[in-house]
mmCIF file of C-alpha atoms in Angstrom:
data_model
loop_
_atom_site.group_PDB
_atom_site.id
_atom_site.type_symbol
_atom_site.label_atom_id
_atom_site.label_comp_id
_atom_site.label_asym_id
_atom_site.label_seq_id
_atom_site.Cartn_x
_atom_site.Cartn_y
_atom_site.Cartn_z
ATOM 1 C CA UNK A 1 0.000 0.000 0.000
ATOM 2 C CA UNK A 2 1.001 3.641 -1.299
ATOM 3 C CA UNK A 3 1.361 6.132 2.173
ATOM 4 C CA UNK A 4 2.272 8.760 -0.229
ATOM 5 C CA UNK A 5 0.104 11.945 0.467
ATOM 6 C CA UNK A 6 2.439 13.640 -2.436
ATOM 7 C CA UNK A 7 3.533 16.557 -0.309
ATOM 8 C CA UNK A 8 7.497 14.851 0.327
ATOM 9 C CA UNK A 9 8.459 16.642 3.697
ATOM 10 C CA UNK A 10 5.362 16.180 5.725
ATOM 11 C CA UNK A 11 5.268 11.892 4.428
ATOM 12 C CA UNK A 12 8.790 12.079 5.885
ATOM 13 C CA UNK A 13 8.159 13.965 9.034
ATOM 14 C CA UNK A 14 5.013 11.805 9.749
ATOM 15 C CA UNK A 15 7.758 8.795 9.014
ATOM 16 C CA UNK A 16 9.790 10.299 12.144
ATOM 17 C CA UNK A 17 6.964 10.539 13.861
ATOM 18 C CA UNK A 18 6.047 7.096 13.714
ATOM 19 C CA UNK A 19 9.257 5.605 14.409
ATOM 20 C CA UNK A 20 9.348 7.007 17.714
ATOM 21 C CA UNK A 21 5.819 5.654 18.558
ATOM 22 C CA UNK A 22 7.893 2.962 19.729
ATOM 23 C CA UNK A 23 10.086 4.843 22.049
ATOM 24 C CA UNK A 24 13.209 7.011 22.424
ATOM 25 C CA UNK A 25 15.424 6.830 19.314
ATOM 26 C CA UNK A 26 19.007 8.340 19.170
ATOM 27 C CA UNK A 27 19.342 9.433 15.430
ATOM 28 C CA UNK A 28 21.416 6.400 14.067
ATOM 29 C CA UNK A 29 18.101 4.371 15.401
ATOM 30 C CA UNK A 30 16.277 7.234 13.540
ATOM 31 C CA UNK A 31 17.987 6.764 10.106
ATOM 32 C CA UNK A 32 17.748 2.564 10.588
ATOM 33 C CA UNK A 33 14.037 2.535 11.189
ATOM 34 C CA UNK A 34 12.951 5.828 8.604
ATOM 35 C CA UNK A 35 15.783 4.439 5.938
ATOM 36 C CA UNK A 36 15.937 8.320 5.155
ATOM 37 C CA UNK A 37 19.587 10.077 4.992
ATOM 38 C CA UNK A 38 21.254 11.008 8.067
ATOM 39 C CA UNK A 39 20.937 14.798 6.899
ATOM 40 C CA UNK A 40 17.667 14.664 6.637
ATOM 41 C CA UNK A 41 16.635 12.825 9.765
ATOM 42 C CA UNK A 42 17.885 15.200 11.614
ATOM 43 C CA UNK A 43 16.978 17.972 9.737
ATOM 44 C CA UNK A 44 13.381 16.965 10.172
ATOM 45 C CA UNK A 45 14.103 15.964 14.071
ATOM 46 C CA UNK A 46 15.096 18.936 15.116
ATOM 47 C CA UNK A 47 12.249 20.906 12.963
ATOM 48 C CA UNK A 48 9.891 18.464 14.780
ATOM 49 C CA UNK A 49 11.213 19.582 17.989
ATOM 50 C CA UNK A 50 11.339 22.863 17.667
ATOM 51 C CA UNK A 51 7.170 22.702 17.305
ATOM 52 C CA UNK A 52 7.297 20.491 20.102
ATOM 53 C CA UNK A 53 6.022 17.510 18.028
ATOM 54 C CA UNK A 54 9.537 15.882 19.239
ATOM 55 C CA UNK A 55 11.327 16.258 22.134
ATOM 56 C CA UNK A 56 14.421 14.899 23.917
ATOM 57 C CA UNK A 57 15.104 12.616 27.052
ATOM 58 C CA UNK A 58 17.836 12.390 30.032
ATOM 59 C CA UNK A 59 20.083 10.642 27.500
ATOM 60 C CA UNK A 60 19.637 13.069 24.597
ATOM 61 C CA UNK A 61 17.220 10.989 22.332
ATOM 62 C CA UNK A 62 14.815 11.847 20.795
ATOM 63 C CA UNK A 63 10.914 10.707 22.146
ATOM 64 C CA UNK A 64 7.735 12.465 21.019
ATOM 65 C CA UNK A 65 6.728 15.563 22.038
ATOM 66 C CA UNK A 66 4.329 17.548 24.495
ATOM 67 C CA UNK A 67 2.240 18.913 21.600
ATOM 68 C CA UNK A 68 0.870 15.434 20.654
ATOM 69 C CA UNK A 69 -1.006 15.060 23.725
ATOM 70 C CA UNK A 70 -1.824 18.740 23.906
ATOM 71 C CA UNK A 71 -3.811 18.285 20.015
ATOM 72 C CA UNK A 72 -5.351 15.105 20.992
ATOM 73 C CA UNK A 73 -6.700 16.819 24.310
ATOM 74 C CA UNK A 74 -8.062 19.936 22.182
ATOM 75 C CA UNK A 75 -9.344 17.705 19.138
ATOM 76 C CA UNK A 76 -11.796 15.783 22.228
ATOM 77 C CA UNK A 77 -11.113 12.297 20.088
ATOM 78 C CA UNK A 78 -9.616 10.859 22.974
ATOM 79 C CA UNK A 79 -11.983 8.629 23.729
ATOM 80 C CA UNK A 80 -9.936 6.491 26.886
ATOM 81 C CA UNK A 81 -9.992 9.989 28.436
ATOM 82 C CA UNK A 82 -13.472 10.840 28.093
ATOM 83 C CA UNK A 83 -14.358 6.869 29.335
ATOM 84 C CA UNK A 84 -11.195 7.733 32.114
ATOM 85 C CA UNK A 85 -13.165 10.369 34.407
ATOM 86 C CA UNK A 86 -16.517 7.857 35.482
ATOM 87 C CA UNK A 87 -14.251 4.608 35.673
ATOM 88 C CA UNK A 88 -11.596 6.736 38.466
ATOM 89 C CA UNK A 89 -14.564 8.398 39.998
ATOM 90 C CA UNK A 90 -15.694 5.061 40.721
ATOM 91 C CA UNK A 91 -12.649 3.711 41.465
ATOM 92 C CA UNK A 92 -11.448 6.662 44.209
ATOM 93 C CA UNK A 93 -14.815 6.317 45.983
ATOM 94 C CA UNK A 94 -14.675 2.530 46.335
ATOM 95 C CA UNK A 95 -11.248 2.341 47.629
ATOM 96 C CA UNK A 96 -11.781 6.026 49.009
ATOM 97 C CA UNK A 97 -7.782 6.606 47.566
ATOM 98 C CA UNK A 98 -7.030 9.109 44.723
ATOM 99 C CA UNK A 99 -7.112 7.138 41.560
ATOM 100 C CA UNK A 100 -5.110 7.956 38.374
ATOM 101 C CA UNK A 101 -4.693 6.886 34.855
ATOM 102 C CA UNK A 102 -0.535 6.928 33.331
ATOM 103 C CA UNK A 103 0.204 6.923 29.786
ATOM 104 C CA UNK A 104 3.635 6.657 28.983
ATOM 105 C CA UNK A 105 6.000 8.714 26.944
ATOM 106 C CA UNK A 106 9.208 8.203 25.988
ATOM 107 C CA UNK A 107 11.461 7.318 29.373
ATOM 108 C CA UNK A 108 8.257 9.438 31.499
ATOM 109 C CA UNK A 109 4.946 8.752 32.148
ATOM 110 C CA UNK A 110 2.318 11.215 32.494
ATOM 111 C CA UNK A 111 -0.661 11.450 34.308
ATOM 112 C CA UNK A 112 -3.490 11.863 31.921
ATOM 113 C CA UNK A 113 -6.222 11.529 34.109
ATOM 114 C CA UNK A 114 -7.065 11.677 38.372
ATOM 115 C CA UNK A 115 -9.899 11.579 40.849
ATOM 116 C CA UNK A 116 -8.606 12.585 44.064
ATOM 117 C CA UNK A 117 -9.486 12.223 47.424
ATOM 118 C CA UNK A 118 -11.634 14.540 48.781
ATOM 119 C CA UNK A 119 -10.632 14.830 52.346
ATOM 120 C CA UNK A 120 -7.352 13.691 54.752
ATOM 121 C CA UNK A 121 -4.045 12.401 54.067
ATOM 122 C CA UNK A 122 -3.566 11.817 49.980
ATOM 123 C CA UNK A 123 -0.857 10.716 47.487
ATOM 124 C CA UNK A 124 -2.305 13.997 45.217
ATOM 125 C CA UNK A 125 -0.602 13.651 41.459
ATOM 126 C CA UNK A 126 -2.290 16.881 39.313
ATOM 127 C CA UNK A 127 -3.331 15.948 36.014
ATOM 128 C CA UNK A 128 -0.243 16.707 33.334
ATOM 129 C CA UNK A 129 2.562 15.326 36.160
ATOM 130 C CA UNK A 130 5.421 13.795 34.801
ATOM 131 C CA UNK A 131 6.642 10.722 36.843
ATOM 132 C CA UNK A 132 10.008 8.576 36.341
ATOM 133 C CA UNK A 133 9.559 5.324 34.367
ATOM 134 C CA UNK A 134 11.744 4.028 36.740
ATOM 135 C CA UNK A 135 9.983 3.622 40.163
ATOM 136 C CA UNK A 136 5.782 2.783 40.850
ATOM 137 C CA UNK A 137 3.431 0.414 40.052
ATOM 138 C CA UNK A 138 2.262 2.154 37.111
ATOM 139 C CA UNK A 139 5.319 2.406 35.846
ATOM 140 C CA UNK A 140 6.429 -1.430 36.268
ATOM 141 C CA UNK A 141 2.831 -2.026 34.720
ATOM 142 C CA UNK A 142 3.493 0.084 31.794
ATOM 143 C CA UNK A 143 6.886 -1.730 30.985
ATOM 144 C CA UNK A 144 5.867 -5.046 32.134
ATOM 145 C CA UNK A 145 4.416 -5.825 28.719
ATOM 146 C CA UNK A 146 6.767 -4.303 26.274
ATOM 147 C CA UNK A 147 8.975 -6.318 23.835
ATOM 148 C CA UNK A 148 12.035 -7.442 25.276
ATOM 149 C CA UNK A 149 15.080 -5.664 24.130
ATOM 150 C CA UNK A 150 12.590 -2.364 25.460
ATOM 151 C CA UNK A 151 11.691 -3.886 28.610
ATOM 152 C CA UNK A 152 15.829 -4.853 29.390
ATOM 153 C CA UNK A 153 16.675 -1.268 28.179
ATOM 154 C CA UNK A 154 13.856 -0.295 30.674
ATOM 155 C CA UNK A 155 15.182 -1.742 33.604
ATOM 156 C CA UNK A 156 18.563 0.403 33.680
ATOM 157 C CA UNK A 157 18.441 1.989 36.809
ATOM 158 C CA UNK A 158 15.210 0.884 37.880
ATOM 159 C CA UNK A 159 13.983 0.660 41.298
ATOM 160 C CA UNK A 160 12.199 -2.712 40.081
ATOM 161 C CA UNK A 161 13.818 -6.236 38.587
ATOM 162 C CA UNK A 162 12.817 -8.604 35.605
ATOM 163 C CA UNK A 163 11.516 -10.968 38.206
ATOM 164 C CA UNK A 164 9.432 -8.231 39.667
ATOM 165 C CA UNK A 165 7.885 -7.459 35.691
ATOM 166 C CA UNK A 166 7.403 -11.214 35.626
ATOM 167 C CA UNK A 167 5.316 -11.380 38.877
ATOM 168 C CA UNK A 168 3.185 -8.365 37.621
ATOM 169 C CA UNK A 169 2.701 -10.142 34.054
ATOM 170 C CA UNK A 170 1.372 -13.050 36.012
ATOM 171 C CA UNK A 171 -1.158 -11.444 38.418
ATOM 172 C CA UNK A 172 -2.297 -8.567 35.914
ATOM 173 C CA UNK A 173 -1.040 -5.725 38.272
ATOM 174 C CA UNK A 174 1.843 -4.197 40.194
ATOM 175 C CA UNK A 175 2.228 -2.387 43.761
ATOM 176 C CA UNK A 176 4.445 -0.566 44.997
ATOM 177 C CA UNK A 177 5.592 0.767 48.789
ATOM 178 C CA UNK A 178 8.186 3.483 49.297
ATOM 179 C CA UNK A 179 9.087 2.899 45.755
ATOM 180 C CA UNK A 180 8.468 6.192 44.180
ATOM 181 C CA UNK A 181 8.548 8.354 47.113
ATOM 182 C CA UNK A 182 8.412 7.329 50.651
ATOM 183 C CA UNK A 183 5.553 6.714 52.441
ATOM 184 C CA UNK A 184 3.330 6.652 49.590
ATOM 185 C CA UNK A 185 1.866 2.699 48.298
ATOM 186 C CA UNK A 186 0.079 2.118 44.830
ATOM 187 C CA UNK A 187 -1.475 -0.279 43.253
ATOM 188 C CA UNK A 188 -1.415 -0.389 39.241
ATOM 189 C CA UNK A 189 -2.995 -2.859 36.360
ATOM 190 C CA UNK A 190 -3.239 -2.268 32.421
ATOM 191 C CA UNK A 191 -5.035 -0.939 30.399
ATOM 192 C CA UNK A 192 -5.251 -2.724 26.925
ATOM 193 C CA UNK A 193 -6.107 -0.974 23.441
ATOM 194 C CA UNK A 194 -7.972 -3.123 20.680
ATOM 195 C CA UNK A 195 -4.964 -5.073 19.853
ATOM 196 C CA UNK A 196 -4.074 -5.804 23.150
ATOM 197 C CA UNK A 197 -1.161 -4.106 23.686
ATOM 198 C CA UNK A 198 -1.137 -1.924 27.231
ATOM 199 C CA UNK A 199 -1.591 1.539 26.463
ATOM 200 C CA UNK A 200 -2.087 2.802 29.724
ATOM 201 C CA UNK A 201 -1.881 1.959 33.417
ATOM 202 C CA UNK A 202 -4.926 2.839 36.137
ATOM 203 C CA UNK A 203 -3.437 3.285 39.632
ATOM 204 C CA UNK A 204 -4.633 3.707 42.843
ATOM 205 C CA UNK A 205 -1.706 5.171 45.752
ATOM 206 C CA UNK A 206 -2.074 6.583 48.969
ATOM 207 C CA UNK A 207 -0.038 6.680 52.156
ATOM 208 C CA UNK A 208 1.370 3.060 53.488
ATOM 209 C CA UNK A 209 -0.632 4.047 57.102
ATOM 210 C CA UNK A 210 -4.072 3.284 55.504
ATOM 211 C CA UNK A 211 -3.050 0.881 52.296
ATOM 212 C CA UNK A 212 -0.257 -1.539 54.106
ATOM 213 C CA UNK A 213 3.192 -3.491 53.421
ATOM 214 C CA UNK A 214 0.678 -5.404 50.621
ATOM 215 C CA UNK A 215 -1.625 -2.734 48.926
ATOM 216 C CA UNK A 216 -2.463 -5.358 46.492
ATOM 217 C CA UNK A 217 -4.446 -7.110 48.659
ATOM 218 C CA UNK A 218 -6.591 -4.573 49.592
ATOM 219 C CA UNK A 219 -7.565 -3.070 46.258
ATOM 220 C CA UNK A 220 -5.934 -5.078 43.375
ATOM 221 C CA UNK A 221 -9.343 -6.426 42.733
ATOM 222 C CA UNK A 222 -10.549 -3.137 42.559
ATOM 223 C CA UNK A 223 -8.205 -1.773 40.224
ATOM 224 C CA UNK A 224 -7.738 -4.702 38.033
ATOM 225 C CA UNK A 225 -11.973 -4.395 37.683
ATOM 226 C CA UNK A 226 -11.233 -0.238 36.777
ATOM 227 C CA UNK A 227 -8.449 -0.895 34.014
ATOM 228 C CA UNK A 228 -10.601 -3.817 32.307
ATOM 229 C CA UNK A 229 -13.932 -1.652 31.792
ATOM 230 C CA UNK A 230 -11.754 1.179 30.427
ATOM 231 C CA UNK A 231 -9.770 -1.966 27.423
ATOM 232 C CA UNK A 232 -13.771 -2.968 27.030
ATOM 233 C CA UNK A 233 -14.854 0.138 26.283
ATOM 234 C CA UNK A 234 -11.945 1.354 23.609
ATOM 235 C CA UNK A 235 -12.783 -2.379 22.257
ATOM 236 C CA UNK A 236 -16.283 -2.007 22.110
ATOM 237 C CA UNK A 237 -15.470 1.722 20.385
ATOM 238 C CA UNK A 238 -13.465 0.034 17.798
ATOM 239 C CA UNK A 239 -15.765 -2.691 16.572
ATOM 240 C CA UNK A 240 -18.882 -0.001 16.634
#
């Protein structure tokens, strides 16, 4: 099949693009996955960037950018986040925690979505936070599922191991205590577009005083229950 739209630069930029759907790239990655010259890689890179369409992580590579999220948002097709508010409603007054929903981006995840806790002690993550990929249960949920030579990479510096993704791959979800800052427990499962791969991670955290050494036991359930409505509503979207 032809992608050609006949306008040369913007087929190549959206080529860029979509390489880094699948993560950070340093340019040589860039030039391997686009097959475009060097030159013009990172010609179009650093154009990319400098609309914010591209940005760059800890390491210098490049990842996609903050305006991505900020068109989807103003376009209102995002339908996980319109589904998102009800579903961590729900969720925050069952377990009467603040609930969240990560998506991931690049070596970050983002908060895209939150129902906090009305009243008392709260683990209280705004809406647009940026979070380390390398500590938390959503974090180890949204990695626990990726290909391998990603998931290894992944692990570098991590506050979690291989045989802690393993554990999470065979329960469904992931906690946490202390990991990401102290004091604070979560609990984490995935969230799963049409195809099945996990697009997004629903967590529940609050302080270890009320949640426990073992937060999973209180309110995996819950949040495993939260994350599957959301994958069988974007599944029930696509087939409609």
């Amino acid at each position: 099949m032809d992608n050609s739209s006949g306008v040369g630069v913007l087929d190549k930029a959206a080529t860029v693009l979509s390489a880094l759907e699948a993560g950070p790239a340093t340019l040589a990655q860039l030039v391997a996955t686009t097959h475009l010259a060097r030159p013009t890689a990172h010609r179009l890179a650093v154009a990319l960037e400098h609309h914010r369409l591209v940005s760059r992580d800890m390491q210098g590579r490049f990842v996609l950018g903050p305006r991505l999220a900020e068109l989807a948002s103003a376009a209102g097709e995002d339908r996980l986040l319109s589904a998102a508010g009800p579903v961590l409603t729900a969720l925050r007054d069952h377990t009467n925690e603040s609930a969240q929903l990560y998506r991931r981006q690049g070596d970050q995840r983002i908060c895209v979505a939150a129902a906090e806790r009305q009243m008392g002690l709260r683990d209280s993550i705004p809406v647009g936070a940026t979070l380390s990929m390398l500590a938390g249960s959503a974090a180890q949920v949204l990695l626990a599922w990726e290909e391998p030579d990603r998931l290894h990479r992944g692990l570098h510096g991590a506050a979690f191991t291989a045989t802690a993704l393993s554990q999470v791959r065979r329960r469904g979800w992931s906690q946490s205590v202390g990991e990401r800052e102290p004091g604070v427990a979560s609990i984490s499962a995935p969230v799963r577009g049409p195809s099945g791969r996990v697009i997004a991670a629903v967590s529940v955290s609050g302080p270890v005083e009320r949640m426990g050494r073992q937060p999973g036991r209180l309110h995996g359930a819950a949040v495993v229950a939260a994350a599957t409505r959301l994958s069988e509503f974007l599944k029930r979207i696509d087939q409609d």
